[in-house]
Coordinates of C-alpha atoms in Angstrom, one line a residue:
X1 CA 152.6 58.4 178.1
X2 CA 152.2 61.4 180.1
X3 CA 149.4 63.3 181.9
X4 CA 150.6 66.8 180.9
X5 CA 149.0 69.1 178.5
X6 CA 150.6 70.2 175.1
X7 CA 151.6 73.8 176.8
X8 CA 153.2 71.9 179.9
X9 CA 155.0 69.5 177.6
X10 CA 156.4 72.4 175.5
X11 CA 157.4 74.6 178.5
X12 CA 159.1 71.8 180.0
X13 CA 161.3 71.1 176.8
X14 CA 162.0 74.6 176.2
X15 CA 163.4 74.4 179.5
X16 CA 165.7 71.5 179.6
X17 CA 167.0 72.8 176.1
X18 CA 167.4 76.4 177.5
X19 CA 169.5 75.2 180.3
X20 CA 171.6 72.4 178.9
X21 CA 172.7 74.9 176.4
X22 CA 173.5 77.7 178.8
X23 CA 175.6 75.3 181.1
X24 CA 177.5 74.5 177.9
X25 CA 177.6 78.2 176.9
X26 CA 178.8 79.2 180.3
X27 CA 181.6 77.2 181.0
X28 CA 183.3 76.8 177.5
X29 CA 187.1 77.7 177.1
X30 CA 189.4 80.3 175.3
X31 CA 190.0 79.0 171.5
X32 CA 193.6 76.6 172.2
X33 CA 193.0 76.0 176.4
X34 CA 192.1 72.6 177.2
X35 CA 190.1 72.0 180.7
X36 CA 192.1 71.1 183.5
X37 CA 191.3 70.2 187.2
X38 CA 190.9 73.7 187.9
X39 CA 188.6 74.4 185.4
X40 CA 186.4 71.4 185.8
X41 CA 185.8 71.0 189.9
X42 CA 186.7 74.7 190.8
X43 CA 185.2 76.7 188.3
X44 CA 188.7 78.3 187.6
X45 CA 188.8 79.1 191.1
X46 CA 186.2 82.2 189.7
X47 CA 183.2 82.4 191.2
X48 CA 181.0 85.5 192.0
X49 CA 178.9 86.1 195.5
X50 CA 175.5 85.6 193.3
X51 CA 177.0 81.9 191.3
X52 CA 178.1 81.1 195.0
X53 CA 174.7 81.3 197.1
X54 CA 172.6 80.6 194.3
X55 CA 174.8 77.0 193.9
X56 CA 174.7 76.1 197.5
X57 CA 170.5 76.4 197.3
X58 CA 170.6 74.3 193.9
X59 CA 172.9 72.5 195.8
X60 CA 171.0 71.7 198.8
X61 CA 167.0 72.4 197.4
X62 CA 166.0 69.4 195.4
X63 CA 163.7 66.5 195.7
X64 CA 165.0 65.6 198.8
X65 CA 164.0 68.6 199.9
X66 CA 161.4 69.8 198.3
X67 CA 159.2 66.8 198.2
X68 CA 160.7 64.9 201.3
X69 CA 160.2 68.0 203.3
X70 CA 156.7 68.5 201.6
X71 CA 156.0 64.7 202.7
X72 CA 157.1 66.1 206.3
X73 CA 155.2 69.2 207.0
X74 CA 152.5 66.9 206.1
X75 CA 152.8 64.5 208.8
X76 CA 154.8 66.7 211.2
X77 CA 154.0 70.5 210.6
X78 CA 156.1 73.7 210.6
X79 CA 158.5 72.5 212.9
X80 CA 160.4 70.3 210.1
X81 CA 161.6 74.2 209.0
X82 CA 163.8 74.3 211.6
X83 CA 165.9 72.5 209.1
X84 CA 165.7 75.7 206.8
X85 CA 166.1 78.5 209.5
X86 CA 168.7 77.0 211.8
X87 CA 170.4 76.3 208.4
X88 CA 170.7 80.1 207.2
X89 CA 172.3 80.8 210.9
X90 CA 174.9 78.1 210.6
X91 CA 176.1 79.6 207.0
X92 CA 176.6 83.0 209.1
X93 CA 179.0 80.7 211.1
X94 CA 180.9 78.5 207.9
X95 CA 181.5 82.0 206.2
X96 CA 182.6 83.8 209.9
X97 CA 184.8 81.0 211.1
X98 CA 185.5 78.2 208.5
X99 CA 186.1 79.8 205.1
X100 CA 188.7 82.0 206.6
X101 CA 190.9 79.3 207.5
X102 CA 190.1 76.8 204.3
X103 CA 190.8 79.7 201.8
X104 CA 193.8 81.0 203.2
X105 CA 195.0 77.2 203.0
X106 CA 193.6 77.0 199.3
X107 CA 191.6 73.8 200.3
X108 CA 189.5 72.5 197.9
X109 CA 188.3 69.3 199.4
X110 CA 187.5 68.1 202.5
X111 CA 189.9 65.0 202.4
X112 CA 192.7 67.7 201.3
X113 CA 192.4 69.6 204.3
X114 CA 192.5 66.2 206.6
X115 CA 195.7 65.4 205.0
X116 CA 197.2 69.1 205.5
X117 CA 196.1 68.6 209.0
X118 CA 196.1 64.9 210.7
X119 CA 197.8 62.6 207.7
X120 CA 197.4 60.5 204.9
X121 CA 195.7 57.7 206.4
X122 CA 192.7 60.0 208.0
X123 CA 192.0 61.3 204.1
X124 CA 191.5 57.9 202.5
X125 CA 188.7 56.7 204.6
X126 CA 186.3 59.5 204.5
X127 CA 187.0 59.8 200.7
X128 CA 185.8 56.4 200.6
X129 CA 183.4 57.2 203.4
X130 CA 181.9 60.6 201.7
X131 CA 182.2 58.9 198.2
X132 CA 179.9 55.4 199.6
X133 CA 177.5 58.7 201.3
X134 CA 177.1 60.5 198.6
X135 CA 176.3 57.4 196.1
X136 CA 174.4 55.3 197.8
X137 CA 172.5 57.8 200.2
X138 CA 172.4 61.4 198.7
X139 CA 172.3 60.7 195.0
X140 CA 169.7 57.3 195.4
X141 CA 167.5 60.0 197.2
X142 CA 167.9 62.8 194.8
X143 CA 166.8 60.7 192.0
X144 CA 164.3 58.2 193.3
X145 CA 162.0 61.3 195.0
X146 CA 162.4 63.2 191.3
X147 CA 161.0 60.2 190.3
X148 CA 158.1 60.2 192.6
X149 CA 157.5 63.8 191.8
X150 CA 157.9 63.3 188.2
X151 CA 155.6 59.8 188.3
X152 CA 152.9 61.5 189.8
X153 CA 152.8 65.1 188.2
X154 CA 153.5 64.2 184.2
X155 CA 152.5 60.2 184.6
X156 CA 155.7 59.5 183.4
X157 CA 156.8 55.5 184.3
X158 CA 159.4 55.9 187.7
X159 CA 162.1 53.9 186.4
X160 CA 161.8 55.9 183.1
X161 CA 161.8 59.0 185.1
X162 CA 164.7 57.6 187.3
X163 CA 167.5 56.7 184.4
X164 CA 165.8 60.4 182.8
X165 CA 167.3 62.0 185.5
X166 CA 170.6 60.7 186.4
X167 CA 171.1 60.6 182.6
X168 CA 170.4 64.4 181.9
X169 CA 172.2 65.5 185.0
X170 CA 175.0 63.4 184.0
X171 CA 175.1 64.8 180.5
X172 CA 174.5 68.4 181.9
X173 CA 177.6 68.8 183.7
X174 CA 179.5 66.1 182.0
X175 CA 181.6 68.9 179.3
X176 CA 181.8 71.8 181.9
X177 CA 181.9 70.6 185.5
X178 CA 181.3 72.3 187.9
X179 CA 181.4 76.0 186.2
X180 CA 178.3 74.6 184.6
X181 CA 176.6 73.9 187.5
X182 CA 177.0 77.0 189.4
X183 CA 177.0 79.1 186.8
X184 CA 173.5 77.9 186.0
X185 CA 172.4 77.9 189.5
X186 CA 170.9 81.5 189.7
X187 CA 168.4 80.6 187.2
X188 CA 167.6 77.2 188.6
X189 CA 167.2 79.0 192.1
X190 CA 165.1 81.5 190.6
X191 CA 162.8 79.3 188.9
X192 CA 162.7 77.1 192.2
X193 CA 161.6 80.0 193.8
X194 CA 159.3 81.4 191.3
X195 CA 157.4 78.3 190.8
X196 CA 157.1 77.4 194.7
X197 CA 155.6 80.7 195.7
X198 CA 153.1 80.0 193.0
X199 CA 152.2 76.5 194.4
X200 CA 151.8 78.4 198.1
X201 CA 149.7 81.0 196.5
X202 CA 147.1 78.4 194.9
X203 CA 147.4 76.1 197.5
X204 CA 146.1 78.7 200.3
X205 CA 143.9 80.3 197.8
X206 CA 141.9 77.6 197.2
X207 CA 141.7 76.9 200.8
X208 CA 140.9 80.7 201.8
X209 CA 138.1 80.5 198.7
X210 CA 136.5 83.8 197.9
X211 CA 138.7 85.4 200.8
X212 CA 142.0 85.2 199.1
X213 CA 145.7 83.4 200.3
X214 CA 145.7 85.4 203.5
X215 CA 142.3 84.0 205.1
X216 CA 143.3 81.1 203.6
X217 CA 146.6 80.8 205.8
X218 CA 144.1 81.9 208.5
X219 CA 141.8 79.1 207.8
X220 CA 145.0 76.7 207.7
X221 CA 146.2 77.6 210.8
X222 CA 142.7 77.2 212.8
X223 CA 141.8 73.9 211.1
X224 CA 145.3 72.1 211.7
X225 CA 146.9 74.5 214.7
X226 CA 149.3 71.2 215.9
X227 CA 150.7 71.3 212.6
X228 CA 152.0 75.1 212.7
X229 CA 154.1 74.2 216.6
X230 CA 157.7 75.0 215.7
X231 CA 159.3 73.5 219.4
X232 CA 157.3 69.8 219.7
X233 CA 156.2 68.7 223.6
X234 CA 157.5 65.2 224.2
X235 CA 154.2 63.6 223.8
X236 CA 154.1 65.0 220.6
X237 CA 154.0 61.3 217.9
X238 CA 156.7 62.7 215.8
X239 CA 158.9 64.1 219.4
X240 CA 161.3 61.6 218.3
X241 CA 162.5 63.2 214.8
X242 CA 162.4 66.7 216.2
X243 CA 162.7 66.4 220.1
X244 CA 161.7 69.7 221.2
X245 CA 164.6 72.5 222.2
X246 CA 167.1 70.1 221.1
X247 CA 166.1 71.7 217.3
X248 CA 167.6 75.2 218.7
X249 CA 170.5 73.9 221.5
X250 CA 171.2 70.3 220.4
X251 CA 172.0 67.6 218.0
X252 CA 170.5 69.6 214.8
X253 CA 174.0 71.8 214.9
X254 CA 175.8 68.8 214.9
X255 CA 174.2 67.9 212.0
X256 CA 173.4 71.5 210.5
X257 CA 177.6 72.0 211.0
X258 CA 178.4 69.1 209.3
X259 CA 176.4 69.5 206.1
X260 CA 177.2 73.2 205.9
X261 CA 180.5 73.6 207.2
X262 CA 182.3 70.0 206.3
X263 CA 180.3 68.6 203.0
X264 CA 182.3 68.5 199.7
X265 CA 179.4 68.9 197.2
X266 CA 178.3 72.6 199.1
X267 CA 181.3 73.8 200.9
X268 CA 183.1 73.2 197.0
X269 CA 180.9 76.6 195.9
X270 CA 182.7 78.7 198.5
X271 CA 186.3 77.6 198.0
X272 CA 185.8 78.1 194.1
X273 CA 185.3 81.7 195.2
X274 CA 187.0 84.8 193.4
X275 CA 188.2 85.8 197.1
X276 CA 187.0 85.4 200.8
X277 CA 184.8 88.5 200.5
X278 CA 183.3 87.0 197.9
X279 CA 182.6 83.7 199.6
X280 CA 181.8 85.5 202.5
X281 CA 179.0 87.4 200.5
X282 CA 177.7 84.1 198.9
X283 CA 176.9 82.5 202.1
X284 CA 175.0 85.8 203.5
X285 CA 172.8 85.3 200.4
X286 CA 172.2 81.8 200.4
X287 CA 171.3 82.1 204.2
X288 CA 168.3 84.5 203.2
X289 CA 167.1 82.0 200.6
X290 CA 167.2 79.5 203.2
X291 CA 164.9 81.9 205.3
X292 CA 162.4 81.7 202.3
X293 CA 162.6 78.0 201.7
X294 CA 159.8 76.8 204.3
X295 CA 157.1 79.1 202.3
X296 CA 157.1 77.4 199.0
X297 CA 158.0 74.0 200.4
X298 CA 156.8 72.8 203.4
X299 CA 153.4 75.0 203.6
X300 CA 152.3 73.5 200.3
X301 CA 152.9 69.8 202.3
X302 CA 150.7 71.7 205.4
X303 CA 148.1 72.8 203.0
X304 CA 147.7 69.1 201.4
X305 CA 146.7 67.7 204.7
X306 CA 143.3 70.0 204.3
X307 CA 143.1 69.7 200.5
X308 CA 144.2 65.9 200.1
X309 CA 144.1 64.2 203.6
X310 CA 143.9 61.2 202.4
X311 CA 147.6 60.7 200.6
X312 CA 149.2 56.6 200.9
X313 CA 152.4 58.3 202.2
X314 CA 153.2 62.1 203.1
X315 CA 155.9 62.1 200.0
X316 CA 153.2 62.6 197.7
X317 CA 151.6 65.6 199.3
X318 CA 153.8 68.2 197.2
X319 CA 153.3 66.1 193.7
X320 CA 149.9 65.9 194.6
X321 CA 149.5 69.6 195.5
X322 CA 151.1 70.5 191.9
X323 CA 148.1 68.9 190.2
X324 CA 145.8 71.7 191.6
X325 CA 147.7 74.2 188.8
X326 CA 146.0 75.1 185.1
X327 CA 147.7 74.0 182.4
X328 CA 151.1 76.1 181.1
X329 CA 151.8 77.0 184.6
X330 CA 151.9 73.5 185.4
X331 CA 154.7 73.0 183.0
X332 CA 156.3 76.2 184.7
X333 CA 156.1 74.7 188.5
X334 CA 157.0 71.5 187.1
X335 CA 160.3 72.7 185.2
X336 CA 160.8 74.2 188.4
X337 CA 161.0 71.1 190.3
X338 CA 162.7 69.3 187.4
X339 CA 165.4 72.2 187.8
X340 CA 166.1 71.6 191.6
X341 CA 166.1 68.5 191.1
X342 CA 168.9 68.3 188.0
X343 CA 171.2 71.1 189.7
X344 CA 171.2 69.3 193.2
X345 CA 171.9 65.9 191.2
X346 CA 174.4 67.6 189.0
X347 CA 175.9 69.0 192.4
X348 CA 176.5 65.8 193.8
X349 CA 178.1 64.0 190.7
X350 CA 180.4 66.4 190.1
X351 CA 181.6 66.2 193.9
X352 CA 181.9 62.5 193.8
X353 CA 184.2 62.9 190.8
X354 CA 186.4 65.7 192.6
X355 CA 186.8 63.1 195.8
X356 CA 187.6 60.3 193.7
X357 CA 189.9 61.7 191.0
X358 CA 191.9 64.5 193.6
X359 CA 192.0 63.2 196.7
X360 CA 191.8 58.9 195.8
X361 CA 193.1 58.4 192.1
X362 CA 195.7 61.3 191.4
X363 CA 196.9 60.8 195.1
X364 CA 197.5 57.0 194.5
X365 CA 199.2 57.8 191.1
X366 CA 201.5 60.7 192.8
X367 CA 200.1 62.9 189.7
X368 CA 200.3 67.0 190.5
X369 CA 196.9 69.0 189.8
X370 CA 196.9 72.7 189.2
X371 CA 193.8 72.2 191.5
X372 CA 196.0 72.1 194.1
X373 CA 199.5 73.8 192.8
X374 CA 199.4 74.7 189.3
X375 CA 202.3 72.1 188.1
X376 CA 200.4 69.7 186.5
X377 CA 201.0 68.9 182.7
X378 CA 198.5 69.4 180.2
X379 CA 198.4 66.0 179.5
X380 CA 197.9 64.0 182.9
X381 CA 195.6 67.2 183.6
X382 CA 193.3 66.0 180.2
X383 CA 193.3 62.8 181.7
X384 CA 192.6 63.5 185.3
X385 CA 189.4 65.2 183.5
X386 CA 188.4 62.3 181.8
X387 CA 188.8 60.3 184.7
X388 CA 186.6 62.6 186.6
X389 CA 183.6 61.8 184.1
X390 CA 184.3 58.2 183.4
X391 CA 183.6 58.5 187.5
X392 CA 180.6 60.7 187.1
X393 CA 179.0 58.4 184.7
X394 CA 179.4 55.3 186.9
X395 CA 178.0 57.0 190.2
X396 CA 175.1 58.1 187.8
X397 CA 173.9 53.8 186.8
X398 CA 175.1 52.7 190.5
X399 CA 172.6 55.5 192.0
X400 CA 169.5 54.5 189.3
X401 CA 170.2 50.9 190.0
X402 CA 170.3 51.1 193.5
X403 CA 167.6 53.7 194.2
X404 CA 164.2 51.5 194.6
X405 CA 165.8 48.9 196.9
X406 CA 167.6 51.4 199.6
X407 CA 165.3 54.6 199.6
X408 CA 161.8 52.6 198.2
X409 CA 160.2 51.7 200.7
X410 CA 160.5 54.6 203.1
X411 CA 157.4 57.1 204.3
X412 CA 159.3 60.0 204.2
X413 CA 162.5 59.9 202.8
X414 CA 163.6 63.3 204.3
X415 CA 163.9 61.5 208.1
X416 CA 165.3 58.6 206.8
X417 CA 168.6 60.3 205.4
X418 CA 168.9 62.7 208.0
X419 CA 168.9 59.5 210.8
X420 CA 170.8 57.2 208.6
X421 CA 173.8 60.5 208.3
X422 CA 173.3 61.2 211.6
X423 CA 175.5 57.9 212.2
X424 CA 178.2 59.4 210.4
X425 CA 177.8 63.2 211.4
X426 CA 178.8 64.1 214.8
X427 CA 182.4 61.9 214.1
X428 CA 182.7 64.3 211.3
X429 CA 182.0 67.3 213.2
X430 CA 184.4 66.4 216.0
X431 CA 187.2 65.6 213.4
X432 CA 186.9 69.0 211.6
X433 CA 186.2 71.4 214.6
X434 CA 189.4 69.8 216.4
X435 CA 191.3 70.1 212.8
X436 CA 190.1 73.9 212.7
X437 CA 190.6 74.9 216.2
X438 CA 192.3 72.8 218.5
X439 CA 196.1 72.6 218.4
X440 CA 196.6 69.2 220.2
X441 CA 194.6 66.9 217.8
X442 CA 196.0 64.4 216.1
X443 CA 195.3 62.0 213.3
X444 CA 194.6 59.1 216.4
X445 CA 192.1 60.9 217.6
X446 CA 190.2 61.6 214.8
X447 CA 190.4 58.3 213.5
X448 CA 189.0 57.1 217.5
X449 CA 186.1 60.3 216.5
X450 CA 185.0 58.5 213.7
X451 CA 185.2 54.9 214.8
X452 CA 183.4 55.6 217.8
X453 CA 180.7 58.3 216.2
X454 CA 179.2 54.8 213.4
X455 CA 179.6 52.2 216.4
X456 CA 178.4 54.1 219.4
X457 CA 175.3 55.4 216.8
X458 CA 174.9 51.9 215.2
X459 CA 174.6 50.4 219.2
X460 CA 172.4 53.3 220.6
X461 CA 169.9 53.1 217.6
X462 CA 169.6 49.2 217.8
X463 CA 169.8 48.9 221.7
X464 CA 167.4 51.9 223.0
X465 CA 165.3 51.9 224.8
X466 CA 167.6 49.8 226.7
X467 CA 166.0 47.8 230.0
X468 CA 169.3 48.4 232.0
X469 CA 169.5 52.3 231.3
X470 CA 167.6 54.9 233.8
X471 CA 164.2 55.3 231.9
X472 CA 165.0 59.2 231.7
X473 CA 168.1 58.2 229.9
X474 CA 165.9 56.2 228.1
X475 CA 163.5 59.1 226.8
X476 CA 166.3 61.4 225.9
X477 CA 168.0 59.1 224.0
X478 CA 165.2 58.0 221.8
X479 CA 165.1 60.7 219.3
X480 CA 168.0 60.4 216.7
X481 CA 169.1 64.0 217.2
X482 CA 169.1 63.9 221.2
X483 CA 171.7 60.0 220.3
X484 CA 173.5 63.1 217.6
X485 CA 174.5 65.0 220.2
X486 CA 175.6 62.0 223.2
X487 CA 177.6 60.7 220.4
X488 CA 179.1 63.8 219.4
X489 CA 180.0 64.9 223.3
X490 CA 181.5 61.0 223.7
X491 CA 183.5 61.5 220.5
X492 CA 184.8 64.7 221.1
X493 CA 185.7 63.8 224.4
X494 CA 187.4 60.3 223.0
X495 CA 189.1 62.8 220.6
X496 CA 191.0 64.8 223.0
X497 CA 191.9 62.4 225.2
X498 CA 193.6 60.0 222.7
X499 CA 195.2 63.0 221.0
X500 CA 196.7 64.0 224.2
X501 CA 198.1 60.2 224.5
X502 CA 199.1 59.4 221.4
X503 CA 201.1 62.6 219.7
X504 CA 201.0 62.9 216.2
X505 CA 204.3 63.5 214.1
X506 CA 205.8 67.2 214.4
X507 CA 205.2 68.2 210.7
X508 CA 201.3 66.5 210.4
X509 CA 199.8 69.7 211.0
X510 CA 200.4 71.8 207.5
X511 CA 197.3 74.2 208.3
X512 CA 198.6 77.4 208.8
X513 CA 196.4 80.0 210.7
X514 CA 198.8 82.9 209.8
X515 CA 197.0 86.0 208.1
X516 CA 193.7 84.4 209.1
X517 CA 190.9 86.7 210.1
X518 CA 187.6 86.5 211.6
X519 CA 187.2 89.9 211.4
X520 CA 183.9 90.9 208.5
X521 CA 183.2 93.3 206.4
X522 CA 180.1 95.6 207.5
X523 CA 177.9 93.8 204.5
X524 CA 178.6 90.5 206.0
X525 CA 178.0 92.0 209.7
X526 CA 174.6 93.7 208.3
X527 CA 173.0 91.0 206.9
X528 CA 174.0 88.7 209.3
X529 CA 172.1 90.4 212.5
X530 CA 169.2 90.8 209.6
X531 CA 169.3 86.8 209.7
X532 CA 169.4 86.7 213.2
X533 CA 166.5 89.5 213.8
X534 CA 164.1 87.5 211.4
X535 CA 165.0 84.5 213.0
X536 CA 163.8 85.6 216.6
X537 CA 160.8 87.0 214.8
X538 CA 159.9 83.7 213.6
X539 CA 160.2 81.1 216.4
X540 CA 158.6 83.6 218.9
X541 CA 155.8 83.9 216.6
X542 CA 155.7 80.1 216.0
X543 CA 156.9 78.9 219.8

């Protein structure tokens, strides 16, 4: 049973058709060449500027996103957008700095570039960390809020919508990998984007009445003013998920570097690039779509506080806000979010079969890709593929069976995977900054980094506020991104020291920085002050 109209129901199906059959149509082979590792997790190693941004939005913006940070701006305001905007400045810095150094290495994973640079032990546990993050944490969340969303637009039952989603996400990228996904990607993104600004325009419209979407902003801004403060005071009830400056200066870029700069499922767009220039290009873009992001996601969640203040939990403020469009352009907006919500999940399965089947299972088997150096045989290459999918298919039922008991029963699902990675993020940061820039580092030390970013995080989040600690300790220790960045400094600092006690063997580092360059071409240069001009615009508008 469903609560959409004929129109919606056809629009949605002509979608799903549409785009499974492009995918298939995009990434299909010359007549006699069978896929290889190349093919399916680097897209042939082909990937235009437009594929590349494009993917890392589809990528990041699904229903995590869209309605966790809905759910957000309803109970917090604006200043959850910092997420977004402080987001499009750190891809300025991943295409600058990082993707100089992990193309010219031809990295393409994360655990790949640990081994060229600490060792083999270093590798293995954060495949097997990033694998057990991206099943259990990313994926469950993906799917479960496309179930809310889907649940409460169309009336569709959650578990059906649940195994409806892993299974056509699954089956989406299954053939093509991850040529299929990106490929795709510009007209997911541009659907996204199409059908949010549509919800912002008839969410404010019918707030503003007669007087149109811009006196309804005005009237939004006068009859909820706390919700539109983009720096929070400390006595602010939600100081404690966003603590103030610390959103521009502190623990957010610990996390913002880590997801952008260091996460297999986004960072795999950019190495799959045609060239740096390319890649380079591809980030500029996606940080301008990440500038847009807060209008057609977290102002609809703002604007449900004044048209539905009375929601169980904020994560049904931007399903709830969808029900306010006619019918047919219902189906549109909800294809929309059914597209984010497939190409992020598609994303994510595809990465967890590249860990797995690269850097776990072909390493363990001492079988040669041609992801990595061309001399792999056709046949252990066929096979590496169909391990890859065996893997993506198993992550798929893990993620639907585990959804409802770890992501259930949270208010706003958005928080709760941003603290719950924050355990795990400023380790990572430490570990990959060190490996990028720091000579001296050794595999010891990143292996203390990572040890001491889960337990010191684990301890601080279970012991504060602690009774024997200075009470100003205390305070600024509270909020999860404020413990981010005390962890990160105490790792970091960890880091170096062991790596200066215990020296790692003469030929661990592989990484070559030769021919590397930070220097940009003036498009790159151009667009980047444009990110930072907009973005000085904004928070001194919103201070």
């Amino acid at each position: 049973m469903t609560s959409l109209s004929q129109i919606d129901l056809i629009v949605v199906i002509v979608y799903a058709i549409g785009i499974f059959g492009l995918a298939q149509w995009v990434s299909r082979e010359k007549a006699g060449h069978a896929k290889d590792t190349s093919d399916y997790f680097l897209a042939s190693k082909s990937l235009p500027w437009w594929a590349i941004g494009a993917s890392l939005i589809a990528a990041n913006i699904s229903a995590e996103q869209i309605v966790g940070m809905a759910g957000s701006g309803y109970a917090i305001g604006l200043a959850i957008a910092s997420y977004e905007w402080m987001a499009a400045l750190t891809l300025l810095i991943v295409g600058k700095y990082f993707l100089p150094i992990f193309l010219k290495n031809q990295i393409y994973t994360m655990p790949q570039f640990l081994e060229q640079r600490y060792g083999r032990v270093l590798p293995v546990l954060m495949a097997v960390f990033w694998l057990a993050l991206y099943v259990f944490v990313n994926l469950t969340s993906i799917i479960w809020l496309g179930s809310i969303a889907v649940n409460k637009v169309a009336g569709v039952n959650q578990d059906a919508a649940l195994i409806a989603l892993g299974g056509f996400a699954l089956l989406y990228q299954l053939y093509g990998g991850l040529k299929a996904v990106a490929l795709t990607d510009i007209v997911q993104v541009t659907l996204l984007v199409l059908g949010g600004l549509v919800v912002s325009y008839l969410t404010l419209n019918q707030i503003g009445g007669d007087q149109g979407v811009i006196a309804g902003f005005g009237v939004l801004t006068e009859r909820v003013p706390g919700h539109f403060n983009m720096i929070l005071e400390a006595d602010h009830p939600f100081y404690k998920d966003l603590p103030g400056i610390a959103v521009l200066v502190g623990g957010m870029w610990i996390a913002n570097l880590s997801y952008w700069g260091f996460n297999q499922y986004i960072i795999q767009r950019a190495l799959a690039a045609k060239n740096l220039g390319e890649a380079q290009k591809g980030v500029v873009f996606a940080a301008y779509l990440k500038l847009l992001m807060p209008v057609i996601i977290v102002l609809p969640g703002i604007a449900a506080v004044i048209l539905a203040p009375e929601l169980a939990k904020p994560d049904e403020a931007y399903p709830t806000m969808m029900k306010l469009l006619p019918p047919g352009l219902l189906g549109l907006v909800f294809a929309a979010l059914i597209a984010a919500i497939i190409a992020s999940t598609a994303s994510k399965i595809n990465s967890i079969a590249t860990i797995f089947t690269l850097d776990l299972y072909a390493k363990a088997r001492k079988i040669p890709t041609r992801a990595e150096d061309s001399t792999g045989g056709e046949g252990q290459e066929k096979h590496l593929v169909l391990v890859g999918r065996i893997v993506a298919a198993l992550a798929v039922v893990i993620a639907v069976i585990a959804a409802r008991p770890l992501i259930g029963q949270s208010d706003q699902a958005f928080q709760f995977i941003q603290e719950f990675s924050g355990f795990f993020t400023p380790g990572i940061t430490v570990i990959f900054l060190l490996g990028l820039f720091w000579k001296p580092a050794t595999e010891a030390g990143a292996i203390v980094a990572a040890l001491t970013s889960v337990l010191l995080s684990f301890f601080l989040k279970s012991a504060i506020p602690a009774p024997w600690l200075p009470e100003a300790l205390n305070a600024y220790l509270l909020p999860f991104m404020n413990r981010m960045m005390f962890v990160f400094v105490v790792s970091l600092f960890l880091a170096m020291v062991v790596s200066l006690v215990v020296r790692g063997r003469g030929d661990a580092n592989r990484v070559t920085m030769e021919g590397v360059t930070f220097r940009t071409p003036a498009v790159f240069n151009v667009a980047g002050v444009g990110v930072i001009l907009i973005l000085i615009a904004l928070y001194a508008t919103w201070w």
